[in-house]
PDB file of C-alpha atoms in Angstrom:
ATOM      1  CA  MET A   1     110.133  80.469  64.266  1.00 60.00           C
ATOM      2  CA  LYS A   2     111.773  80.747  67.660  1.00 77.00           C
ATOM      3  CA  HIS A   3     110.815  78.227  70.356  1.00 88.00           C
ATOM      4  CA  ASN A   4     112.607  79.262  73.574  1.00 94.00           C
ATOM      5  CA  TYR A   5     112.323  82.587  75.395  1.00 95.00           C
ATOM      6  CA  LEU A   6     113.459  84.122  78.682  1.00 93.00           C
ATOM      7  CA  ILE A   7     111.585  87.238  79.845  1.00 93.00           C
ATOM      8  CA  GLU A   8     113.346  89.304  82.507  1.00 90.00           C
ATOM      9  CA  CYS A   9     110.885  91.750  84.052  1.00 88.00           C
ATOM     10  CA  THR A  10     109.600  92.635  87.526  1.00 81.00           C
ATOM     11  CA  ASP A  11     106.019  93.427  86.516  1.00 83.00           C
ATOM     12  CA  PHE A  12     103.324  90.763  86.117  1.00 84.00           C
ATOM     13  CA  LEU A  13     101.159  92.677  83.631  1.00 83.00           C
ATOM     14  CA  THR A  14     104.099  93.554  81.379  1.00 87.00           C
ATOM     15  CA  ILE A  15     105.185  89.899  81.376  1.00 90.00           C
ATOM     16  CA  GLN A  16     101.673  88.779  80.381  1.00 90.00           C
ATOM     17  CA  ILE A  17     101.569  91.297  77.522  1.00 89.00           C
ATOM     18  CA  GLU A  18     104.936  90.016  76.264  1.00 93.00           C
ATOM     19  CA  ILE A  19     103.778  86.374  76.504  1.00 94.00           C
ATOM     20  CA  ASN A  20     100.683  87.221  74.443  1.00 92.00           C
ATOM     21  CA  LYS A  21     102.867  88.987  71.878  1.00 93.00           C
ATOM     22  CA  ILE A  22     105.148  85.934  71.561  1.00 95.00           C
ATOM     23  CA  ILE A  23     102.135  83.646  71.093  1.00 93.00           C
ATOM     24  CA  LYS A  24     100.599  85.920  68.448  1.00 92.00           C
ATOM     25  CA  ASN A  25     103.852  86.453  66.537  1.00 93.00           C
ATOM     26  CA  ASN A  26     104.396  82.687  66.343  1.00 92.00           C
ATOM     27  CA  LYS A  27     100.740  82.047  65.369  1.00 92.00           C
ATOM     28  CA  PHE A  28     100.201  79.831  68.432  1.00 92.00           C
ATOM     29  CA  GLU A  29      96.818  81.350  69.381  1.00 88.00           C
ATOM     30  CA  ASP A  30      95.145  77.930  69.162  1.00 88.00           C
ATOM     31  CA  ALA A  31      97.742  76.266  71.421  1.00 89.00           C
ATOM     32  CA  SER A  32      97.088  75.141  74.988  1.00 87.00           C
ATOM     33  CA  ILE A  33      98.911  77.299  77.566  1.00 90.00           C
ATOM     34  CA  ASN A  34     100.227  75.693  80.749  1.00 92.00           C
ATOM     35  CA  TYR A  35     101.868  77.627  83.598  1.00 93.00           C
ATOM     36  CA  TYR A  36     104.363  76.186  86.096  1.00 93.00           C
ATOM     37  CA  ASP A  37     105.355  78.348  89.054  1.00 90.00           C
ATOM     38  CA  ILE A  38     108.792  77.117  90.209  1.00 88.00           C
ATOM     39  CA  GLN A  39     108.021  78.404  93.706  1.00 82.00           C
ATOM     40  CA  GLU A  40     105.096  75.966  93.952  1.00 82.00           C
ATOM     41  CA  VAL A  41     105.770  72.992  91.677  1.00 86.00           C
ATOM     42  CA  PRO A  42     108.925  71.058  90.746  1.00 90.00           C
ATOM     43  CA  LEU A  43     110.659  71.797  87.436  1.00 92.00           C
ATOM     44  CA  GLU A  44     110.096  68.139  86.567  1.00 93.00           C
ATOM     45  CA  ASN A  45     106.369  68.829  86.006  1.00 93.00           C
ATOM     46  CA  ALA A  46     107.108  71.376  83.278  1.00 93.00           C
ATOM     47  CA  LEU A  47     109.703  69.082  81.691  1.00 94.00           C
ATOM     48  CA  GLU A  48     107.207  66.218  81.496  1.00 92.00           C
ATOM     49  CA  ASP A  49     104.722  68.533  79.803  1.00 91.00           C
ATOM     50  CA  LEU A  50     107.358  69.577  77.270  1.00 91.00           C
ATOM     51  CA  ASP A  51     108.013  65.907  76.449  1.00 87.00           C
ATOM     52  CA  THR A  52     104.368  64.800  76.036  1.00 84.00           C
ATOM     53  CA  TYR A  53     101.849  65.356  73.244  1.00 74.00           C
ATOM     54  CA  GLY A  54      98.886  67.684  73.692  1.00 60.00           C
ATOM     55  CA  PHE A  55      95.423  66.203  74.127  1.00 60.00           C
ATOM     56  CA  LEU A  56      93.136  68.490  72.078  1.00 60.00           C
ATOM     57  CA  THR A  57      95.840  70.274  70.075  1.00 67.00           C
ATOM     58  CA  SER A  58      99.408  69.370  69.211  1.00 79.00           C
ATOM     59  CA  LYS A  59     100.588  72.911  69.917  1.00 88.00           C
ATOM     60  CA  LYS A  60     101.563  73.851  73.471  1.00 91.00           C
ATOM     61  CA  VAL A  61     102.951  76.916  75.233  1.00 93.00           C
ATOM     62  CA  ILE A  62     104.794  76.014  78.426  1.00 94.00           C
ATOM     63  CA  VAL A  63     105.426  78.979  80.744  1.00 95.00           C
ATOM     64  CA  ILE A  64     107.842  78.492  83.664  1.00 95.00           C
ATOM     65  CA  THR A  65     107.473  81.421  86.076  1.00 92.00           C
ATOM     66  CA  ASN A  66     109.564  82.774  88.972  1.00 89.00           C
ATOM     67  CA  PHE A  67     112.688  81.158  87.538  1.00 90.00           C
ATOM     68  CA  GLU A  68     114.825  83.234  89.905  1.00 85.00           C
ATOM     69  CA  SER A  69     113.782  80.653  92.544  1.00 84.00           C
ATOM     70  CA  ILE A  70     115.239  77.699  90.614  1.00 85.00           C
ATOM     71  CA  ASP A  71     116.956  75.041  92.721  1.00 84.00           C
ATOM     72  CA  LEU A  72     120.523  74.958  91.396  1.00 83.00           C
ATOM     73  CA  SER A  73     121.230  71.709  93.260  1.00 85.00           C
ATOM     74  CA  ASN A  74     118.715  69.847  91.065  1.00 88.00           C
ATOM     75  CA  GLU A  75     121.288  69.062  88.375  1.00 90.00           C
ATOM     76  CA  LYS A  76     119.268  66.250  86.796  1.00 93.00           C
ATOM     77  CA  ASP A  77     116.332  68.492  85.829  1.00 93.00           C
ATOM     78  CA  LEU A  78     118.564  71.444  84.928  1.00 92.00           C
ATOM     79  CA  ASP A  79     120.525  69.216  82.572  1.00 93.00           C
ATOM     80  CA  ARG A  80     117.273  67.940  81.080  1.00 94.00           C
ATOM     81  CA  LEU A  81     116.000  71.510  80.545  1.00 94.00           C
ATOM     82  CA  ALA A  82     119.278  72.570  78.917  1.00 92.00           C
ATOM     83  CA  LYS A  83     119.156  69.559  76.560  1.00 93.00           C
ATOM     84  CA  TYR A  84     115.529  70.270  75.647  1.00 94.00           C
ATOM     85  CA  SER A  85     116.371  73.900  74.812  1.00 93.00           C
ATOM     86  CA  ARG A  86     119.052  72.631  72.431  1.00 91.00           C
ATOM     87  CA  SER A  87     116.537  70.563  70.435  1.00 91.00           C
ATOM     88  CA  PRO A  88     113.054  71.944  71.177  1.00 91.00           C
ATOM     89  CA  SER A  89     109.878  70.459  69.748  1.00 91.00           C
ATOM     90  CA  SER A  90     108.396  72.432  66.862  1.00 90.00           C
ATOM     91  CA  ASP A  91     104.983  71.942  68.514  1.00 91.00           C
ATOM     92  CA  ASN A  92     106.070  73.750  71.689  1.00 93.00           C
ATOM     93  CA  ILE A  93     106.975  77.249  72.745  1.00 94.00           C
ATOM     94  CA  LEU A  94     108.910  77.406  76.004  1.00 96.00           C
ATOM     95  CA  ILE A  95     108.737  80.721  77.874  1.00 96.00           C
ATOM     96  CA  ILE A  96     110.703  81.229  81.101  1.00 94.00           C
ATOM     97  CA  THR A  97     109.992  84.330  83.195  1.00 93.00           C
ATOM     98  CA  THR A  98     112.126  85.804  85.939  1.00 89.00           C
ATOM     99  CA  LYS A  99     112.108  88.960  88.051  1.00 81.00           C
ATOM    100  CA  LYS A 100     115.889  89.229  88.026  1.00 72.00           C
ATOM    101  CA  TYR A 101     119.009  88.079  86.184  1.00 62.00           C
ATOM    102  CA  VAL A 102     119.414  84.350  86.775  1.00 61.00           C
ATOM    103  CA  ILE A 103     121.990  83.075  84.292  1.00 57.00           C
ATOM    104  CA  LYS A 104     124.687  82.481  86.904  1.00 61.00           C
ATOM    105  CA  GLU A 105     127.986  80.647  86.750  1.00 65.00           C
ATOM    106  CA  ASN A 106     126.232  77.311  86.369  1.00 75.00           C
ATOM    107  CA  LYS A 107     127.073  75.057  83.441  1.00 83.00           C
ATOM    108  CA  TYR A 108     123.441  74.065  82.837  1.00 86.00           C
ATOM    109  CA  LEU A 109     122.140  77.626  82.937  1.00 84.00           C
ATOM    110  CA  LYS A 110     124.979  78.802  80.696  1.00 83.00           C
ATOM    111  CA  GLU A 111     124.006  76.086  78.199  1.00 84.00           C
ATOM    112  CA  LEU A 112     120.363  77.127  78.526  1.00 87.00           C
ATOM    113  CA  LYS A 113     121.237  80.779  77.854  1.00 85.00           C
ATOM    114  CA  LYS A 114     122.727  79.904  74.469  1.00 87.00           C
ATOM    115  CA  ASN A 115     119.383  78.528  73.318  1.00 91.00           C
ATOM    116  CA  LEU A 116     117.053  81.223  74.676  1.00 92.00           C
ATOM    117  CA  GLU A 117     115.981  84.496  73.157  1.00 93.00           C
ATOM    118  CA  ILE A 118     116.422  86.807  76.135  1.00 91.00           C
ATOM    119  CA  ILE A 119     113.906  89.645  76.426  1.00 92.00           C
ATOM    120  CA  THR A 120     114.711  92.198  79.129  1.00 89.00           C
ATOM    121  CA  ILE A 121     111.918  94.680  79.802  1.00 87.00           C
ATOM    122  CA  SER A 122     112.096  97.728  82.022  1.00 83.00           C
ATOM    123  CA  VAL A 123     109.070 100.008  82.082  1.00 81.00           C
ATOM    124  CA  ASP A 124     109.260 103.708  82.958  1.00 87.00           C
ATOM    125  CA  PRO A 125     106.238 104.211  85.261  1.00 90.00           C
ATOM    126  CA  ILE A 126     105.957 107.962  84.533  1.00 93.00           C
ATOM    127  CA  SER A 127     105.791 107.380  80.759  1.00 92.00           C
ATOM    128  CA  TYR A 128     103.346 104.537  81.344  1.00 92.00           C
ATOM    129  CA  ILE A 129     101.004 106.770  83.406  1.00 95.00           C
ATOM    130  CA  LYS A 130     101.140 109.530  80.767  1.00 95.00           C
ATOM    131  CA  ASN A 131     100.234 107.036  78.061  1.00 92.00           C
ATOM    132  CA  GLU A 132      97.430 105.465  80.147  1.00 93.00           C
ATOM    133  CA  LEU A 133      95.865 108.875  80.834  1.00 95.00           C
ATOM    134  CA  LYS A 134      96.203 110.224  77.285  1.00 94.00           C
ATOM    135  CA  GLY A 135      93.195 112.388  76.479  1.00 94.00           C
ATOM    136  CA  TYR A 136      92.810 113.511  80.101  1.00 96.00           C
ATOM    137  CA  LYS A 137      94.064 116.738  81.641  1.00 95.00           C
ATOM    138  CA  VAL A 138      96.640 115.671  84.251  1.00 95.00           C
ATOM    139  CA  ASP A 139      99.331 117.858  85.801  1.00 94.00           C
ATOM    140  CA  MET A 140     102.826 116.470  86.360  1.00 94.00           C
ATOM    141  CA  ASP A 141     102.462 116.594  90.147  1.00 92.00           C
ATOM    142  CA  VAL A 142      99.346 114.396  89.834  1.00 94.00           C
ATOM    143  CA  ILE A 143     101.271 111.877  87.702  1.00 94.00           C
ATOM    144  CA  ASN A 144     104.049 111.805  90.298  1.00 92.00           C
ATOM    145  CA  LEU A 145     101.488 111.264  93.068  1.00 91.00           C
ATOM    146  CA  ILE A 146      99.931 108.300  91.205  1.00 93.00           C
ATOM    147  CA  ASN A 147     103.403 106.803  90.831  1.00 89.00           C
ATOM    148  CA  GLU A 148     104.157 107.403  94.518  1.00 84.00           C
ATOM    149  CA  TYR A 149     100.879 105.802  95.630  1.00 84.00           C
ATOM    150  CA  CYS A 150     101.478 102.793  93.376  1.00 86.00           C
ATOM    151  CA  LEU A 151     105.211 102.449  94.196  1.00 80.00           C
ATOM    152  CA  GLU A 152     106.062 102.120  90.482  1.00 81.00           C
ATOM    153  CA  ASP A 153     104.023  98.884  90.282  1.00 84.00           C
ATOM    154  CA  ILE A 154     102.905  98.857  86.614  1.00 87.00           C
ATOM    155  CA  THR A 155     100.041  96.421  87.234  1.00 84.00           C
ATOM    156  CA  LYS A 156      98.648  98.590  90.025  1.00 86.00           C
ATOM    157  CA  ILE A 157      99.217 101.740  87.929  1.00 91.00           C
ATOM    158  CA  HIS A 158      97.240 100.170  85.061  1.00 90.00           C
ATOM    159  CA  ASN A 159      94.320  99.245  87.322  1.00 89.00           C
ATOM    160  CA  GLU A 160      94.265 102.598  89.153  1.00 91.00           C
ATOM    161  CA  CYS A 161      94.463 104.619  85.926  1.00 94.00           C
ATOM    162  CA  ASN A 162      91.452 102.725  84.569  1.00 92.00           C
ATOM    163  CA  LYS A 163      89.610 103.533  87.798  1.00 92.00           C
ATOM    164  CA  LEU A 164      90.503 107.235  87.536  1.00 95.00           C
ATOM    165  CA  LYS A 165      89.448 107.400  83.862  1.00 94.00           C
ATOM    166  CA  LEU A 166      86.042 105.933  84.631  1.00 93.00           C
ATOM    167  CA  TYR A 167      85.591 108.262  87.598  1.00 92.00           C
ATOM    168  CA  LYS A 168      86.509 111.394  85.599  1.00 93.00           C
ATOM    169  CA  GLU A 169      84.998 110.353  82.262  1.00 91.00           C
ATOM    170  CA  ASP A 170      82.775 113.450  82.086  1.00 92.00           C
ATOM    171  CA  ASP A 171      85.204 116.340  82.601  1.00 92.00           C
ATOM    172  CA  LYS A 172      88.435 114.477  81.626  1.00 94.00           C
ATOM    173  CA  THR A 173      90.399 116.246  84.394  1.00 95.00           C
ATOM    174  CA  ILE A 174      92.231 114.345  87.140  1.00 95.00           C
ATOM    175  CA  SER A 175      93.370 116.164  90.267  1.00 94.00           C
ATOM    176  CA  LYS A 176      95.439 115.278  93.329  1.00 92.00           C
ATOM    177  CA  GLU A 177      92.208 115.086  95.328  1.00 93.00           C
ATOM    178  CA  ASP A 178      90.880 112.451  92.891  1.00 93.00           C
ATOM    179  CA  VAL A 179      94.020 110.378  93.365  1.00 92.00           C
ATOM    180  CA  LYS A 180      93.849 110.636  97.153  1.00 88.00           C
ATOM    181  CA  GLU A 181      90.147 109.736  97.129  1.00 87.00           C
ATOM    182  CA  LEU A 182      90.315 106.763  94.771  1.00 88.00           C
ATOM    183  CA  ILE A 183      93.749 105.156  95.093  1.00 86.00           C
ATOM    184  CA  ILE A 184      94.634 103.117  98.143  1.00 73.00           C
ATOM    185  CA  LYS A 185      98.304 103.776  98.834  1.00 69.00           C
ATOM    186  CA  LYS A 186     100.313 100.615  98.309  1.00 66.00           C
ATOM    187  CA  LEU A 187     102.500  99.444 101.155  1.00 56.00           C
ATOM    188  CA  GLY A 188     106.066  99.001  99.994  1.00 58.00           C
ATOM    189  CA  ASP A 189     108.247  95.969 100.296  1.00 57.00           C
ATOM    190  CA  ALA A 190     109.189  95.467 103.970  1.00 59.00           C
ATOM    191  CA  THR A 191     112.915  95.608 103.161  1.00 61.00           C
ATOM    192  CA  GLU A 192     112.364  98.765 101.088  1.00 66.00           C
ATOM    193  CA  LEU A 193     110.431 100.339 103.957  1.00 71.00           C
ATOM    194  CA  THR A 194     113.163  99.342 106.398  1.00 74.00           C
ATOM    195  CA  PHE A 195     115.701 101.123 104.171  1.00 76.00           C
ATOM    196  CA  SER A 196     113.575 104.311 104.317  1.00 79.00           C
ATOM    197  CA  PHE A 197     113.347 103.856 108.072  1.00 85.00           C
ATOM    198  CA  THR A 198     117.136 103.491 108.300  1.00 84.00           C
ATOM    199  CA  ARG A 199     117.564 106.628 106.189  1.00 83.00           C
ATOM    200  CA  ALA A 200     115.281 108.598 108.536  1.00 87.00           C
ATOM    201  CA  LEU A 201     117.404 107.363 111.458  1.00 88.00           C
ATOM    202  CA  ALA A 202     120.592 108.341 109.615  1.00 86.00           C
ATOM    203  CA  GLU A 203     119.264 111.846 109.030  1.00 85.00           C
ATOM    204  CA  ARG A 204     118.242 112.042 112.709  1.00 88.00           C
ATOM    205  CA  ASN A 205     114.685 112.724 111.513  1.00 90.00           C
ATOM    206  CA  LYS A 206     112.987 111.223 114.567  1.00 90.00           C
ATOM    207  CA  LYS A 207     109.453 112.240 113.581  1.00 89.00           C
ATOM    208  CA  GLU A 208     109.761 110.583 110.155  1.00 87.00           C
ATOM    209  CA  ALA A 209     111.399 107.509 111.727  1.00 89.00           C
ATOM    210  CA  LEU A 210     108.518 107.122 114.192  1.00 90.00           C
ATOM    211  CA  ASN A 211     105.969 107.476 111.352  1.00 85.00           C
ATOM    212  CA  LEU A 212     107.794 104.859 109.264  1.00 84.00           C
ATOM    213  CA  TYR A 213     107.966 102.571 112.281  1.00 86.00           C
ATOM    214  CA  GLN A 214     104.170 102.721 112.503  1.00 82.00           C
ATOM    215  CA  GLU A 215     103.969 101.819 108.780  1.00 77.00           C
ATOM    216  CA  ILE A 216     106.254  98.843 109.387  1.00 79.00           C
ATOM    217  CA  LEU A 217     103.907  97.666 112.140  1.00 78.00           C
ATOM    218  CA  ASP A 218     101.128  97.532 109.498  1.00 70.00           C
ATOM    219  CA  TYR A 219     103.039  94.619 107.944  1.00 66.00           C
ATOM    220  CA  ASN A 220     102.739  92.692 111.201  1.00 67.00           C
ATOM    221  CA  VAL A 221     106.534  92.697 111.353  1.00 72.00           C
ATOM    222  CA  GLU A 222     107.562  91.403 114.756  1.00 78.00           C
ATOM    223  CA  PRO A 223     109.930  93.666 116.778  1.00 83.00           C
ATOM    224  CA  LEU A 224     112.604  90.949 116.766  1.00 82.00           C
ATOM    225  CA  SER A 225     112.379  90.701 112.976  1.00 80.00           C
ATOM    226  CA  LEU A 226     112.683  94.465 112.656  1.00 83.00           C
ATOM    227  CA  ILE A 227     115.735  94.482 114.933  1.00 87.00           C
ATOM    228  CA  GLY A 228     117.248  91.798 112.683  1.00 84.00           C
ATOM    229  CA  LEU A 229     116.514  93.803 109.514  1.00 80.00           C
ATOM    230  CA  LEU A 230     117.991  96.952 111.031  1.00 86.00           C
ATOM    231  CA  ALA A 231     121.092  95.151 112.284  1.00 87.00           C
ATOM    232  CA  SER A 232     121.553  93.636 108.808  1.00 84.00           C
ATOM    233  CA  GLN A 233     121.296  97.099 107.212  1.00 85.00           C
ATOM    234  CA  PHE A 234     123.812  98.620 109.629  1.00 90.00           C
ATOM    235  CA  ARG A 235     126.202  95.674 109.142  1.00 90.00           C
ATOM    236  CA  ILE A 236     126.251  96.163 105.379  1.00 90.00           C
ATOM    237  CA  MET A 237     126.711  99.912 105.947  1.00 91.00           C
ATOM    238  CA  TYR A 238     129.764  99.143 108.057  1.00 93.00           C
ATOM    239  CA  GLN A 239     131.181  96.752 105.435  1.00 94.00           C
ATOM    240  CA  VAL A 240     130.536  99.199 102.584  1.00 93.00           C
ATOM    241  CA  LYS A 241     132.168 102.047 104.501  1.00 93.00           C
ATOM    242  CA  ILE A 242     135.343 100.008 105.062  1.00 93.00           C
ATOM    243  CA  LEU A 243     135.506  98.703 101.469  1.00 93.00           C
ATOM    244  CA  ASP A 244     134.790 102.161 100.076  1.00 91.00           C
ATOM    245  CA  ARG A 245     137.729 103.478 102.106  1.00 91.00           C
ATOM    246  CA  LYS A 246     139.853 100.845 100.322  1.00 91.00           C
ATOM    247  CA  ARG A 247     138.759 102.493  97.044  1.00 90.00           C
ATOM    248  CA  MET A 248     136.736  99.533  95.797  1.00 92.00           C
ATOM    249  CA  ASN A 249     133.992 100.490  93.317  1.00 91.00           C
ATOM    250  CA  ASN A 250     130.321  99.540  93.652  1.00 88.00           C
ATOM    251  CA  ALA A 251     130.569  96.517  91.356  1.00 86.00           C
ATOM    252  CA  GLU A 252     133.567  95.108  93.259  1.00 90.00           C
ATOM    253  CA  ILE A 253     131.860  95.631  96.633  1.00 90.00           C
ATOM    254  CA  ALA A 254     128.617  94.044  95.384  1.00 86.00           C
ATOM    255  CA  LYS A 255     130.503  90.984  94.139  1.00 85.00           C
ATOM    256  CA  LEU A 256     132.435  90.618  97.397  1.00 89.00           C
ATOM    257  CA  LEU A 257     129.307  90.972  99.558  1.00 86.00           C
ATOM    258  CA  ASN A 258     127.190  88.825  97.199  1.00 80.00           C
ATOM    259  CA  THR A 259     124.522  91.493  96.762  1.00 78.00           C
ATOM    260  CA  LYS A 260     123.214  93.829  94.062  1.00 74.00           C
ATOM    261  CA  GLU A 261     125.201  96.837  92.905  1.00 77.00           C
ATOM    262  CA  TYR A 262     122.027  98.915  93.338  1.00 73.00           C
ATOM    263  CA  ARG A 263     121.917  98.056  97.044  1.00 78.00           C
ATOM    264  CA  ILE A 264     125.530  99.183  97.431  1.00 86.00           C
ATOM    265  CA  MET A 265     124.721 102.458  95.700  1.00 84.00           C
ATOM    266  CA  LYS A 266     121.705 103.015  98.004  1.00 82.00           C
ATOM    267  CA  THR A 267     123.704 102.045 101.099  1.00 87.00           C
ATOM    268  CA  LYS A 268     126.346 104.642 100.243  1.00 89.00           C
ATOM    269  CA  GLU A 269     123.608 107.255 100.519  1.00 85.00           C
ATOM    270  CA  LEU A 270     123.499 106.404 104.242  1.00 88.00           C
ATOM    271  CA  THR A 271     127.139 105.780 105.147  1.00 90.00           C
ATOM    272  CA  ARG A 272     128.045 109.470 104.909  1.00 87.00           C
ATOM    273  CA  PHE A 273     125.875 110.151 107.978  1.00 89.00           C
ATOM    274  CA  TYR A 274     127.941 107.906 110.270  1.00 89.00           C
ATOM    275  CA  THR A 275     131.482 107.152 111.293  1.00 91.00           C
ATOM    276  CA  GLU A 276     132.499 103.500 111.501  1.00 92.00           C
ATOM    277  CA  LYS A 277     132.500 103.756 115.305  1.00 92.00           C
ATOM    278  CA  GLU A 278     128.926 105.138 115.338  1.00 91.00           C
ATOM    279  CA  ILE A 279     127.680 102.277 113.162  1.00 92.00           C
ATOM    280  CA  LEU A 280     129.312  99.703 115.470  1.00 93.00           C
ATOM    281  CA  ASN A 281     127.710 101.381 118.508  1.00 92.00           C
ATOM    282  CA  LEU A 282     124.280 101.171 116.843  1.00 91.00           C
ATOM    283  CA  ILE A 283     124.771  97.472 116.073  1.00 92.00           C
ATOM    284  CA  ILE A 284     125.687  96.923 119.763  1.00 93.00           C
ATOM    285  CA  LYS A 285     122.576  98.853 120.893  1.00 92.00           C
ATOM    286  CA  LEU A 286     120.393  96.748 118.623  1.00 91.00           C
ATOM    287  CA  SER A 287     121.888  93.537 120.047  1.00 92.00           C
ATOM    288  CA  GLU A 288     121.135  94.839 123.550  1.00 92.00           C
ATOM    289  CA  ILE A 289     117.507  95.519 122.592  1.00 92.00           C
ATOM    290  CA  ASP A 290     117.328  92.050 121.034  1.00 89.00           C
ATOM    291  CA  LEU A 291     118.533  90.526 124.312  1.00 90.00           C
ATOM    292  CA  LYS A 292     116.049  92.568 126.387  1.00 91.00           C
ATOM    293  CA  ILE A 293     113.132  91.506 124.197  1.00 89.00           C
ATOM    294  CA  LYS A 294     114.125  87.851 124.586  1.00 87.00           C
ATOM    295  CA  THR A 295     114.916  87.873 128.314  1.00 89.00           C
ATOM    296  CA  THR A 296     112.723  90.535 129.967  1.00 89.00           C
ATOM    297  CA  SER A 297     109.090  91.616 130.050  1.00 89.00           C
ATOM    298  CA  ASN A 298     109.879  95.083 128.656  1.00 89.00           C
ATOM    299  CA  ASP A 299     107.502  96.291 125.924  1.00 90.00           C
ATOM    300  CA  PRO A 300     109.362  95.659 122.622  1.00 90.00           C
ATOM    301  CA  ASN A 301     107.650  98.586 120.865  1.00 88.00           C
ATOM    302  CA  LEU A 302     108.639 100.947 123.659  1.00 91.00           C
ATOM    303  CA  LEU A 303     112.258  99.752 123.463  1.00 91.00           C
ATOM    304  CA  ILE A 304     112.360 100.466 119.735  1.00 91.00           C
ATOM    305  CA  GLN A 305     110.730 103.874 120.125  1.00 91.00           C
ATOM    306  CA  VAL A 306     113.289 104.811 122.824  1.00 91.00           C
ATOM    307  CA  PHE A 307     116.039 103.643 120.422  1.00 91.00           C
ATOM    308  CA  ILE A 308     114.628 105.988 117.755  1.00 91.00           C
ATOM    309  CA  LEU A 309     114.394 108.947 120.130  1.00 91.00           C
ATOM    310  CA  ASN A 310     117.961 108.437 121.359  1.00 88.00           C
ATOM    311  CA  ILE A 311     119.494 108.101 117.910  1.00 82.00           C
TER     312      ILE A 311
END
């Protein structure tokens, strides 16, 4: 029987299904299950639980979540976790969950990795929707619309598909109109939305940029914060453009800029729209808007809208 697991997955529901599978496969259904969110409680709490006996049952499942937020400066607890993973208790199952790859160049995490069964799960949302709606008549454009409204969030897809199935239980046919009527469109991640906004600016699509700006306002994002996000996006565009000219590949650029290779790939989609000089001019304009917002009574929203229209 295995005792230590690391689940790498971005979706909450998928993680829960995998946790339940681990518990069932190890015949730990009668064990107590304790969750420790690293974003809210210290790692020490989970370690103490691993080292103590259960009250009503000797079997315990300890789940440490959001491990991507682990404090790497806390060497004492990291060392303790690595040592525990080397000689785990037969009465415990330790499950660590993370939304992204976390085994970095850290001696404690490298030691930990040796003693974990690593489970990496990526779920194709289109296949998931098809499977959820099996037995119903659903066109491909409807499936794509569900995915678009749910932003590939498997948990939301699961809940919305159940809602649609109940609603159309009689005729077993789901249309675009049903999706638009029942599903509340999920707002994307603010950074993701800012990228789409930057793309609209890059394509000089002023109407789309203004619409996306209104969506960003729904997040209660302050104008100064938006200016900062935009400036950050244009700065990385400038860096990527220069490094790309030096014939560095995406992996090399990502390592140098300490970011994900995926972000470099997405950024390259935008750099072709600008020269290096144009990007620098936009960064200067954004700094001027930033200064005006901080030092004058000008309407920040109006300043940003003028920036969009003059792009």
